XYZ file of C-alpha atoms in Angstrom:
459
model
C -6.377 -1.209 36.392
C -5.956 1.408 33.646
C -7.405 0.757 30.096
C -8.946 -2.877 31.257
C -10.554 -3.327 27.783
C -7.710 -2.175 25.979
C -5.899 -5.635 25.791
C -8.856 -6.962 24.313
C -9.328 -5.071 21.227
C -6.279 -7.431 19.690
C -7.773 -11.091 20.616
C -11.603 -9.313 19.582
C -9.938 -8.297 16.371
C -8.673 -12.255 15.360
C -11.654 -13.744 16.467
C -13.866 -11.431 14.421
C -11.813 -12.216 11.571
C -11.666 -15.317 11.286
C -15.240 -16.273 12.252
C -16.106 -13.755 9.043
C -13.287 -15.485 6.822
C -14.918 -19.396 8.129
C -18.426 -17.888 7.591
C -17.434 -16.651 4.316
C -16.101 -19.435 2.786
C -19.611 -21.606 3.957
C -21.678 -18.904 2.700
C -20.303 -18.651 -0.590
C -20.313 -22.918 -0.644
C -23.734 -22.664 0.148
C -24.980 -19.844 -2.443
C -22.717 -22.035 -4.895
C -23.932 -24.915 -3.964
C -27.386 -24.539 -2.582
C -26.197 -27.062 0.680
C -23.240 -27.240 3.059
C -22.904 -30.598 3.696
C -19.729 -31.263 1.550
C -18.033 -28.427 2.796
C -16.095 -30.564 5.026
C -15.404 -33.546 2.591
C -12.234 -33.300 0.008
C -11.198 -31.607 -1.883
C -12.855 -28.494 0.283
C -11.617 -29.672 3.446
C -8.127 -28.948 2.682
C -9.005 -25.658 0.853
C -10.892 -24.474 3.894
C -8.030 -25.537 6.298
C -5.297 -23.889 3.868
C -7.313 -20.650 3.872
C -7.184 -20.089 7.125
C -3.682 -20.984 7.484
C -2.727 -18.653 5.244
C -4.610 -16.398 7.002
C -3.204 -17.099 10.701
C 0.632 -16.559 8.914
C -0.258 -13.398 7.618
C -1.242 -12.418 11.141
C 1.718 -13.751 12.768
C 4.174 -11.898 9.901
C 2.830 -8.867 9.402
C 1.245 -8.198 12.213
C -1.953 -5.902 11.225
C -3.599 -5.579 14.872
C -1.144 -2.895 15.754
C -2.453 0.367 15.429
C -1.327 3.589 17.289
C -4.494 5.445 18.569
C -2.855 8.650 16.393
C -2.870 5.984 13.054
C -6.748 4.749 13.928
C -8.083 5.880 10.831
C -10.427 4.267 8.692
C -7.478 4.843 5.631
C -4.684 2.650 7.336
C -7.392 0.154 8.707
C -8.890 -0.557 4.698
C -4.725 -0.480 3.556
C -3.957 -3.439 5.937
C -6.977 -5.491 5.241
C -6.735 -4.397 1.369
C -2.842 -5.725 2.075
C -3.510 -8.916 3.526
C -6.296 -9.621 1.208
C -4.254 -9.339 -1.607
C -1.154 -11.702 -0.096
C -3.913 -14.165 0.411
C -5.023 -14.176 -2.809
C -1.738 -14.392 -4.199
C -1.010 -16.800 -2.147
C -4.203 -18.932 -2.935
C -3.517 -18.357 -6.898
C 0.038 -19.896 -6.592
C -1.666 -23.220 -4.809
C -4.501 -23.586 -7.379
C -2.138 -23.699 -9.923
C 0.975 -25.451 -8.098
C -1.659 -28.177 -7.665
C -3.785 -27.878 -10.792
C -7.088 -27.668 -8.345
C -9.323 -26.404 -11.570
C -11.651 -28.605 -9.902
C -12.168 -25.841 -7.573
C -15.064 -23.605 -8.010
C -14.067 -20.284 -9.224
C -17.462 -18.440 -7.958
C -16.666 -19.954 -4.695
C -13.925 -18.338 -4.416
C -14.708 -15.305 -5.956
C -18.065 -14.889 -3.375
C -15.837 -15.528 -0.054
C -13.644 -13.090 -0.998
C -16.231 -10.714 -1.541
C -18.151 -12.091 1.770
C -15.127 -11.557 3.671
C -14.316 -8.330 2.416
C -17.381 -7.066 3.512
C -17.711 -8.547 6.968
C -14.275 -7.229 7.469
C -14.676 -4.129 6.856
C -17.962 -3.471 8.548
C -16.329 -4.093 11.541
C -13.470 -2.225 11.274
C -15.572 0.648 10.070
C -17.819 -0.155 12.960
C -15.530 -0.631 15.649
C -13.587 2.604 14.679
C -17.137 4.488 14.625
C -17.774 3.062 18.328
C -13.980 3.710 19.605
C -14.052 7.064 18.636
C -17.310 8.220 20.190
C -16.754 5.866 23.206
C -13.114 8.117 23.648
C -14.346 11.412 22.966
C -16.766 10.973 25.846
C -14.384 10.582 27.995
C -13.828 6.864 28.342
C -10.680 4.782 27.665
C -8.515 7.956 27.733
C -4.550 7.977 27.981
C -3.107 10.599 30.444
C -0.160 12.485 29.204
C 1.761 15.385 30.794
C 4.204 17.375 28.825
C 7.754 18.385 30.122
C 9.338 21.255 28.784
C 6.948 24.312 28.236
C 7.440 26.250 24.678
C 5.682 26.342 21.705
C 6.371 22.799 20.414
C 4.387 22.093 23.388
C 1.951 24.451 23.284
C 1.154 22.384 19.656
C 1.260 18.711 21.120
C -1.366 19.822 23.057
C -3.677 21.684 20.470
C -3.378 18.668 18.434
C -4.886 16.696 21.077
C -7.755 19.353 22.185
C -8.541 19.165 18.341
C -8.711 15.108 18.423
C -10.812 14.131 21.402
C -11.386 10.935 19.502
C -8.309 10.101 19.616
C -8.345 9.431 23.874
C -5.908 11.922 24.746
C -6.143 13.577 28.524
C -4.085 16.839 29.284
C -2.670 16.963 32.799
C -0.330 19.892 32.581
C 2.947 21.077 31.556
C 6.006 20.375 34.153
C 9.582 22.688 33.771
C 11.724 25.017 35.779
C 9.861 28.115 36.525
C 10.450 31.695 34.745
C 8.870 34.597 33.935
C 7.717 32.772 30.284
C 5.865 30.283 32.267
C 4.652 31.626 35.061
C 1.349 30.209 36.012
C 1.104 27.822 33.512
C 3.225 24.798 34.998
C 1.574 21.914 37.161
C 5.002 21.375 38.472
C 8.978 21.436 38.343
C 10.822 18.691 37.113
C 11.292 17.778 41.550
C 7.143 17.043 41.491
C 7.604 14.836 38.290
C 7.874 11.202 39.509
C 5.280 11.672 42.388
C 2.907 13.118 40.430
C 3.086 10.978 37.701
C 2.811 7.909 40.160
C -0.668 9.971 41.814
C -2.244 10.400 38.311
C -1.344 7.227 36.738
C 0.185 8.731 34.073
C 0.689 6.901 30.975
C 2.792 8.991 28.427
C 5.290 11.765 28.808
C 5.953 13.884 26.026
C 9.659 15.174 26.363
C 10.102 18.581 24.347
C 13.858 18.234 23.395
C 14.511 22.236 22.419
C 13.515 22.709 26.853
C 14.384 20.106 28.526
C 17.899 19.494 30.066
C 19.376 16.520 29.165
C 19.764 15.331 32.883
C 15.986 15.260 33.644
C 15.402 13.566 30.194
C 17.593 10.480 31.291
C 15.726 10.129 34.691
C 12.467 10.197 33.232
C 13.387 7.462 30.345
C 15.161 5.230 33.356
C 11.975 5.472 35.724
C 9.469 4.645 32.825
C 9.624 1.176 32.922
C 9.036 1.063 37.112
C 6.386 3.655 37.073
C 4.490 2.048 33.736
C 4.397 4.995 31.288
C 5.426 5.593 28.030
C 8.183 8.287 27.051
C 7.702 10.242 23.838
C 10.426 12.729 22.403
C 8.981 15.928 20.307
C 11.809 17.325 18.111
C 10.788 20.424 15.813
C 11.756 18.316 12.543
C 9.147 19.972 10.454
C 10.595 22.870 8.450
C 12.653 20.298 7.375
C 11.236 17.655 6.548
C 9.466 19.474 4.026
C 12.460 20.037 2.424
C 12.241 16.080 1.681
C 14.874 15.884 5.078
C 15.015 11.756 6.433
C 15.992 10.097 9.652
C 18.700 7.947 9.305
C 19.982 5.766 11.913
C 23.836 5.172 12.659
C 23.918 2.123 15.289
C 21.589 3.838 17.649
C 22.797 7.051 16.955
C 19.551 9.025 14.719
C 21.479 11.750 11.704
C 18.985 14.244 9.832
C 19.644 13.925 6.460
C 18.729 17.314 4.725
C 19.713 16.192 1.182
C 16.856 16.182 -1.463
C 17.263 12.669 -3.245
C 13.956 10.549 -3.400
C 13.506 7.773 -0.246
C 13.581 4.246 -1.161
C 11.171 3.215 1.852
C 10.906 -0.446 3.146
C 7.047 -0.081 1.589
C 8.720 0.510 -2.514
C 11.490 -1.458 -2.109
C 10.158 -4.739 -0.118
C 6.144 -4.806 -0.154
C 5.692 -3.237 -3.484
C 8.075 -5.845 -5.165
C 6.552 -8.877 -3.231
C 3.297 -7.891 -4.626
C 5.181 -7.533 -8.389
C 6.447 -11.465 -7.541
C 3.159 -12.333 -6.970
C 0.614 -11.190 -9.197
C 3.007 -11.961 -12.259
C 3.502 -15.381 -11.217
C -0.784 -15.666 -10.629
C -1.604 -13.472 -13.643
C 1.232 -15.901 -15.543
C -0.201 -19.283 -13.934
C -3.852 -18.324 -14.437
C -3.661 -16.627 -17.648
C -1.883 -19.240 -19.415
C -4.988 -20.849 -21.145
C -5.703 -17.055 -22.128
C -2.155 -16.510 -23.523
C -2.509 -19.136 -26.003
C -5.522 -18.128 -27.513
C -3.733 -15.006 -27.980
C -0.719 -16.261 -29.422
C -2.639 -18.739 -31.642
C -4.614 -16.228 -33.312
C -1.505 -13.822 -33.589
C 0.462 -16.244 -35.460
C -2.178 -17.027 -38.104
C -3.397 -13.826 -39.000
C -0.487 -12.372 -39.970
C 3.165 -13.230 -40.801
C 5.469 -12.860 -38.712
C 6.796 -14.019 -34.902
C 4.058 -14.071 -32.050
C 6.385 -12.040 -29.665
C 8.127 -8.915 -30.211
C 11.109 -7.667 -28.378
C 11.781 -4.040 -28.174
C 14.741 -1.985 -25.938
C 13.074 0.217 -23.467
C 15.251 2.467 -20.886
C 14.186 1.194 -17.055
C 15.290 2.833 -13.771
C 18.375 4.604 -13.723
C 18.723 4.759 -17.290
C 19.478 0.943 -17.869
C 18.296 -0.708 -21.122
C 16.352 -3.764 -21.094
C 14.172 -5.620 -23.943
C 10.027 -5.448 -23.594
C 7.950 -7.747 -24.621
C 4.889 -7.675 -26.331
C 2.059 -9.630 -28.247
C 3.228 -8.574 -32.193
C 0.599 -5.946 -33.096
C 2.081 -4.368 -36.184
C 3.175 -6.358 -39.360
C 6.945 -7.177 -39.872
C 9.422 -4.421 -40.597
C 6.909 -1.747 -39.903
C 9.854 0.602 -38.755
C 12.394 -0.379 -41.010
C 13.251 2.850 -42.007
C 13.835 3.853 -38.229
C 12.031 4.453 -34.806
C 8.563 5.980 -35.639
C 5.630 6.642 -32.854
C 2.033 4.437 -33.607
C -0.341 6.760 -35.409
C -2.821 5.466 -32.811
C -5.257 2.448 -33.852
C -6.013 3.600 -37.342
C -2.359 3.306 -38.200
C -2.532 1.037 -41.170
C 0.851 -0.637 -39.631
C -0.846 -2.434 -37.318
C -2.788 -5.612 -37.962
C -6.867 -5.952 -37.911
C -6.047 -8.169 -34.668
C -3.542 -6.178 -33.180
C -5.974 -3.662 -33.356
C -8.188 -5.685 -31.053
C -5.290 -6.333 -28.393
C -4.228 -2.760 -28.357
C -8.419 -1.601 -27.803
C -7.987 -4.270 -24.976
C -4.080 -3.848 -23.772
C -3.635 -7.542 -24.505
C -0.967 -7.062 -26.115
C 0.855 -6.010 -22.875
C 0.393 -9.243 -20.900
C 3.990 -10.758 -21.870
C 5.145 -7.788 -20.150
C 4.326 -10.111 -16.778
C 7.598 -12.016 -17.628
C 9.394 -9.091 -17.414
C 7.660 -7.942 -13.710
C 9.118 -11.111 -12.842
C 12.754 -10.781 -13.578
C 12.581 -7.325 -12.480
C 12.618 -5.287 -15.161
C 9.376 -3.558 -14.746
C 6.637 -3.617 -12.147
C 2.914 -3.688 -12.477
C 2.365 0.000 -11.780
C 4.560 2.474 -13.135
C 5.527 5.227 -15.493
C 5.406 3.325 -19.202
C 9.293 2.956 -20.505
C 10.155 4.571 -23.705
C 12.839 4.578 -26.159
C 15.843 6.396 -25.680
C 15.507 7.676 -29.267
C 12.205 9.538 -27.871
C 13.478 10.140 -24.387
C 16.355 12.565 -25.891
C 12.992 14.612 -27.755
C 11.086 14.770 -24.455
C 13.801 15.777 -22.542
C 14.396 18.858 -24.520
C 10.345 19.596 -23.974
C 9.914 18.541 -20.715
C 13.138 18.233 -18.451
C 11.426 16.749 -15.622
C 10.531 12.982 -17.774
C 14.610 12.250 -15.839
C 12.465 12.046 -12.730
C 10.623 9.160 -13.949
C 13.962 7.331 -14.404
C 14.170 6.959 -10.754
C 11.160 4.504 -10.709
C 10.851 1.436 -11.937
C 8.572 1.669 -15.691
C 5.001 -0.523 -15.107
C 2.967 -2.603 -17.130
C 0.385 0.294 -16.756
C 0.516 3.900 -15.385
C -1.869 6.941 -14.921
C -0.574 8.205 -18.211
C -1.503 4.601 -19.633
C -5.172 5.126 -18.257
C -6.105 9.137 -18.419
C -4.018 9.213 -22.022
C -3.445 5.817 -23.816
C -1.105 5.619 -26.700
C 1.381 8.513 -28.008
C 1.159 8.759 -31.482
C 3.714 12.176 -31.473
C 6.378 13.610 -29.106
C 3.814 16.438 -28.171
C 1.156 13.351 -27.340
C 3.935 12.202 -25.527
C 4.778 15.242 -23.186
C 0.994 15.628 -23.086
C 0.702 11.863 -21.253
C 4.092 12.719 -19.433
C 2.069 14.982 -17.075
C 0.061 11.824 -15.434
C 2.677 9.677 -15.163
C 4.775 12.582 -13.587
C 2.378 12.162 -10.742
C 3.331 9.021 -9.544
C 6.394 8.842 -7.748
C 4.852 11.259 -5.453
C 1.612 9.547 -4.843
C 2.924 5.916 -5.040
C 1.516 4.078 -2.437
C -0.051 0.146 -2.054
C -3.906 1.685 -2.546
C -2.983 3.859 -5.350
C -1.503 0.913 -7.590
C -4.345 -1.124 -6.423
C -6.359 1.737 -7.929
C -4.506 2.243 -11.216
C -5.123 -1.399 -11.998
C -8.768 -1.409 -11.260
C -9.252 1.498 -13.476
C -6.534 -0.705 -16.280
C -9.030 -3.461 -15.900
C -11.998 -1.018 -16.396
C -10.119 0.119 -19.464
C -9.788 -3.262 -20.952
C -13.176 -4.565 -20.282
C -14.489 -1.467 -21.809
C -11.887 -1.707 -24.864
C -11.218 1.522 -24.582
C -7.679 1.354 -24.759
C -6.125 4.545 -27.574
């Protein structure tokens, strides 16, 4: 039977996982704790049950045990775990504070997830380390022929002579004969179903510029009988650079060769669940925090706690930010002028604290939630400030095609603008982000935010 141990890398994968998330949570009881004997008493009982709960949905949703051999890599393995660690921490925030369970150790929690995170990605690390060597000896391999000789396939096949880790086996290229191929062929496209059936072939890579049409249909109706995959190779790449897409109409796949920027299921779906989420837990959680701040804003200085300012969002649509008040009342009465940085003498002794610390940002988590902003992004401006950059720097209009973010590269290499030069100057970081935007690189923006604010270090 080919690739025996292959259907248990998915069951080996769950079991590891959750054995390290149940050993996890008892480990961090115990170093808590000093004993385990209450771990399976209320209130922890239910906590212990609803973690892995939460964990077994997750696996059932999203699904994170499917990898193609070609996306193996040790980069998409961490970005799923990374992923479905932060859902379940979301997830856990929301019930802490849904059921006011402050009676819940916050160490505890804070050591399983570390635990976890480590066990987890040991083995992944270790079983990608073992599956790689294990494959580029020769074991666990996948047999693939290519049909259609040409230099598309010429490349399939250097790709997988240059990736022996990835399992791939080379058993010849199959087309009519010529005079360009002469030699080089295993076979016609007559000696393709019994050789395939001889070898145990279990992919065939299709080369759509060579192969006739005819043949192509056989080969997809026979793969279910005969057990092998069928894979298509279509030279999309000197397009695609171009910022080209695959669009699908009915079943019907269109190249589209236009330029504008892809709103991918990962942006538009994942990227705003996570926005949902960490509002409502940095909202829930922070609360206590929030009214410290807004205690000691109103009484030491005049004036309202909040302060609501128009900002221009994606697509050039105006909507009202909110912040902890830093400055004293009427500082720009006389019309929209830039902060001088924190020795402007418009801003208040303790406003000077919260902008060293980018407290004065947290209301902005209210307007994450109703969609306005998102955690990670470019940082809005004023249109008043927009029409002087624009004139600098035309490319600041690309950032309108993202949604602005609580904090941004620009927010953590630059800090605060004080002039329209400062401005153009931080414009340059944030200009990097709609091309690098990714789950992993907002997860490291905020890491480096909180670095920031721990360190006060915020300009």
């Amino acid at each position: 039977m080919r690739h025996r141990y292959s259907i248990l890398f998915f069951p080996l994968h769950v079991i590891v996982d959750f054995l390290s998330l149940n050993v996890a949570f008892v480990g961090a009881y115990w170093l808590k704790f000093q004993q385990v004997e209450h771990v399976t008493q209320p209130p922890y009982a239910a906590f212990w049950a609803l973690f892995n709960m939460i964990w077994l949905l997750e696996i059932l949703i999203i699904k994170p045990y499917t990898f193609p051999r070609q996306l193996f890599k040790v980069y998409h393995l961490i970005k799923k775990l990374l992923i479905l660690m932060a859902i379940h921490i979301a997830i856990i925030s929301i019930y802490w504070v849904a059921v006011k369970g402050y009676y819940y150790s916050r160490e505890h929690l804070l050591y399983t997830y570390i635990l976890f995170t480590g066990m987890a990605l040991a083995f992944r690390v270790g079983s990608l380390v073992f599956l790689r060597e294990y494959r580029a000896r020769g074991y666990n391999n996948r047999r693939y022929i290519i049909v259609g000789y040409g230099k598309l396939a010429v490349s399939i096949q250097n790709f997988y002579n240059a990736h022996p880790e990835m399992g791939f086996r080379f058993y010849g290229y199959f087309d009519q004969p010529s005079a360009e191929n002469g030699g080089l062929l295993k076979g016609s496209y007559d000696d393709l179903s019994a050789y395939i059936k001889q070898e145990d072939i279990d992919c065939v890579y299709c080369c759509m510029p060579y192969i006739d049409n005819r043949y192509l249909k056989i080969i997809a109706e026979n793969a279910e009988a005969a057990d092998y995959q069928v894979k298509l190779l279509v030279d999309f790449r000197g397009f695609l650079a171009r910022g080209a897409s695959v669009e699908y109409h009915d079943f019907l796949p269109v190249l589209n060769l236009s330029s504008q920027m892809l709103a991918d299921f990962q942006v538009n779906t994942l990227k705003r669940s996570f926005d949902l989420l960490f509002s409502i837990a940095a909202l829930g959680l922070g609360m206590p925090l929030f009214i410290v701040l807004a205690t000691i804003t109103k009484f030491t200085s005049a004036g309202p706690i909040f302060y609501a300012q128009e900002r221009i969002g994606r697509g050039g649509k105006p909507f009202k930010i909110y912040k902890f008040r830093s400055m004293y009342v009427d500082s720009e009465k006389s019309g929209p002028v830039l902060s001088g940085g924190l020795l402007d003498n418009r801003i208040t002794p303790w406003g000077r604290f919260m902008r060293s610390t980018r407290l004065d940002e947290v209301p902005q988590f209210y307007n994450v939630l109703i969609g306005d902003m998102s955690v990670v992004g470019p940082r809005p401006e004023r249109q008043h400030f927009i029409d002087q950059i624009v004139e600098i720097a035309p490319e600041y209009r690309s950032l309108l095609k993202v949604k602005p973010g609580i904090t941004s590269i620009g927010q953590i290499k630059y800090g605060y603008a004080s002039n329209i030069d400062e401005m153009v100057q931080r414009l340059r970081y944030d200009l990097l982000y709609p091309k690098r935007r990714s789950f992993l690189f907002d997860m490291w923006i905020i890491a480096q935010t909180l670095r920031v604010m721990a360190q006060g270090r915020g300009k």
